[in-house]
């Protein structure tokens, strides 16, 4: 396991991730304020409403770059497995909640929660990796 390459990839990941998340934090508050203050309509409203999603899209690209920049195949496999677990986790929750909305009259959950579930799923994927590593399976 080449720790130097992982550290280089991790440093690059953090150099990209931190500014993008700072931009996200600003846009999450700025977009609704701009909509409230300017009362835009049509495409201008849509453009403002979409702004907070752009850094999230950027984070997906940043994670993909991190995986590609890992030179150790084993570490790369762990990150890919983590992302697959996160995907299964988020899509499972979205599917279950969708059926609950249709058949059990639970409150509607906005679609922007799916990436939130995916990011939480990365934590679940980390736990899966840890459990499999301790059990001797990879």
Tab-separated table of C-alpha atoms in Angstrom:
chain	number	residue	atom	x	y	z
A	1	UNK	CA	0.000	0.000	0.000
A	2	UNK	CA	1.671	3.223	-1.122
A	3	UNK	CA	0.769	5.808	1.502
A	4	UNK	CA	2.562	8.617	-0.343
A	5	UNK	CA	0.302	8.341	-3.362
A	6	UNK	CA	-2.788	8.186	-1.156
A	7	UNK	CA	-1.640	11.287	0.716
A	8	UNK	CA	-1.046	13.110	-2.574
A	9	UNK	CA	-4.482	12.107	-3.857
A	10	UNK	CA	-6.057	13.044	-0.521
A	11	UNK	CA	-4.351	16.454	-0.489
A	12	UNK	CA	-5.615	17.126	-4.032
A	13	UNK	CA	-9.088	15.978	-2.973
A	14	UNK	CA	-9.116	18.366	-0.013
A	15	UNK	CA	-7.766	21.265	-2.116
A	16	UNK	CA	-10.772	20.805	-4.387
A	17	UNK	CA	-13.389	19.792	-1.811
A	18	UNK	CA	-13.012	22.570	0.771
A	19	UNK	CA	-13.523	25.542	-1.578
A	20	UNK	CA	-16.429	23.847	-3.363
A	21	UNK	CA	-18.182	23.178	-0.049
A	22	UNK	CA	-17.596	26.777	1.053
A	23	UNK	CA	-19.240	27.924	-2.182
A	24	UNK	CA	-22.109	25.502	-1.476
A	25	UNK	CA	-22.581	26.924	2.018
A	26	UNK	CA	-22.783	30.458	0.609
A	27	UNK	CA	-25.190	29.488	-2.180
A	28	UNK	CA	-27.537	27.578	0.134
A	29	UNK	CA	-28.219	30.868	1.925
A	30	UNK	CA	-27.724	33.278	-0.988
A	31	UNK	CA	-30.102	31.603	-3.465
A	32	UNK	CA	-33.256	31.774	-1.318
A	33	UNK	CA	-32.366	35.298	-0.263
A	34	UNK	CA	-31.899	36.354	-3.905
A	35	UNK	CA	-35.225	34.762	-4.838
A	36	UNK	CA	-36.949	36.519	-1.943
A	37	UNK	CA	-35.290	39.893	-2.659
A	38	UNK	CA	-35.496	39.970	-6.455
A	39	UNK	CA	-38.670	37.935	-7.073
A	40	UNK	CA	-37.314	36.574	-10.378
A	41	UNK	CA	-39.446	34.545	-12.759
A	42	UNK	CA	-38.892	32.003	-15.508
A	43	UNK	CA	-35.364	31.098	-16.558
A	44	UNK	CA	-33.768	33.633	-14.189
A	45	UNK	CA	-35.587	32.021	-11.255
A	46	UNK	CA	-34.536	28.561	-12.426
A	47	UNK	CA	-30.918	29.669	-12.776
A	48	UNK	CA	-30.852	31.018	-9.221
A	49	UNK	CA	-32.667	27.959	-7.855
A	50	UNK	CA	-30.137	25.605	-9.471
A	51	UNK	CA	-27.062	27.395	-8.106
A	52	UNK	CA	-26.771	25.410	-4.827
A	53	UNK	CA	-26.853	22.133	-6.787
A	54	UNK	CA	-23.784	23.031	-8.849
A	55	UNK	CA	-21.247	22.556	-6.028
A	56	UNK	CA	-22.857	19.206	-5.186
A	57	UNK	CA	-22.318	18.142	-8.782
A	58	UNK	CA	-18.758	19.374	-8.362
A	59	UNK	CA	-18.291	17.159	-5.310
A	60	UNK	CA	-19.289	14.097	-7.335
A	61	UNK	CA	-16.600	15.045	-9.864
A	62	UNK	CA	-14.089	15.628	-7.039
A	63	UNK	CA	-14.775	12.172	-5.582
A	64	UNK	CA	-14.381	10.593	-9.021
A	65	UNK	CA	-11.057	12.408	-9.482
A	66	UNK	CA	-9.908	11.183	-6.073
A	67	UNK	CA	-10.654	7.594	-7.025
A	68	UNK	CA	-8.862	7.990	-10.355
A	69	UNK	CA	-5.830	9.630	-8.738
A	70	UNK	CA	-5.355	6.808	-6.238
A	71	UNK	CA	-2.518	4.730	-7.643
A	72	UNK	CA	-2.882	1.850	-5.179
A	73	UNK	CA	-5.442	-0.535	-6.669
A	74	UNK	CA	-6.472	-1.865	-3.269
A	75	UNK	CA	-7.212	1.616	-1.908
A	76	UNK	CA	-9.067	2.399	-5.111
A	77	UNK	CA	-11.190	-0.739	-4.654
A	78	UNK	CA	-12.072	0.340	-1.107
A	79	UNK	CA	-13.211	3.767	-2.365
A	80	UNK	CA	-15.199	2.245	-5.234
A	81	UNK	CA	-16.896	-0.187	-2.854
A	82	UNK	CA	-17.703	2.705	-0.531
A	83	UNK	CA	-19.287	4.600	-3.444
A	84	UNK	CA	-21.276	1.520	-4.508
A	85	UNK	CA	-22.597	1.058	-0.980
A	86	UNK	CA	-23.496	4.766	-0.879
A	87	UNK	CA	-25.343	4.464	-4.182
A	88	UNK	CA	-27.288	1.404	-3.034
A	89	UNK	CA	-28.059	3.108	0.278
A	90	UNK	CA	-29.342	6.355	-1.289
A	91	UNK	CA	-31.367	4.666	-4.025
A	92	UNK	CA	-32.871	2.214	-1.541
A	93	UNK	CA	-34.009	5.008	0.765
A	94	UNK	CA	-35.361	7.008	-2.185
A	95	UNK	CA	-37.272	3.964	-3.464
A	96	UNK	CA	-38.696	3.061	-0.066
A	97	UNK	CA	-39.711	6.648	0.669
A	98	UNK	CA	-41.287	7.016	-2.774
A	99	UNK	CA	-43.529	4.027	-2.161
A	100	UNK	CA	-44.343	5.270	1.337
A	101	UNK	CA	-45.409	8.604	-0.200
A	102	UNK	CA	-47.691	6.823	-2.666
A	103	UNK	CA	-49.215	4.196	-0.411
A	104	UNK	CA	-48.750	5.295	3.207
A	105	UNK	CA	-49.327	9.053	2.952
A	106	UNK	CA	-45.989	10.046	4.493
A	107	UNK	CA	-44.863	13.643	3.889
A	108	UNK	CA	-43.199	14.439	0.574
A	109	UNK	CA	-39.416	14.538	0.724
A	110	UNK	CA	-37.717	16.856	-1.803
A	111	UNK	CA	-35.465	15.095	-4.310
A	112	UNK	CA	-32.431	17.082	-3.174
A	113	UNK	CA	-32.280	14.745	-0.181
A	114	UNK	CA	-31.074	11.880	-2.401
A	115	UNK	CA	-27.495	13.254	-2.554
A	116	UNK	CA	-27.673	13.823	1.216
A	117	UNK	CA	-28.498	10.128	1.620
A	118	UNK	CA	-25.654	9.287	-0.773
A	119	UNK	CA	-23.155	11.230	1.303
A	120	UNK	CA	-24.474	9.507	4.438
A	121	UNK	CA	-24.087	6.253	2.535
A	122	UNK	CA	-20.374	6.979	2.170
A	123	UNK	CA	-20.233	6.666	5.939
A	124	UNK	CA	-22.114	3.373	5.739
A	125	UNK	CA	-19.660	2.269	3.041
A	126	UNK	CA	-16.744	3.132	5.317
A	127	UNK	CA	-18.266	0.941	8.022
A	128	UNK	CA	-18.762	-1.884	5.501
A	129	UNK	CA	-15.101	-1.570	4.476
A	130	UNK	CA	-14.009	-1.612	8.116
A	131	UNK	CA	-16.110	-4.683	8.946
A	132	UNK	CA	-14.914	-6.562	5.860
A	133	UNK	CA	-11.303	-5.604	6.544
A	134	UNK	CA	-11.491	-6.849	10.129
A	135	UNK	CA	-13.130	-10.051	8.969
A	136	UNK	CA	-10.327	-10.689	6.490
A	137	UNK	CA	-12.549	-10.251	3.415
A	138	UNK	CA	-11.843	-7.576	0.829
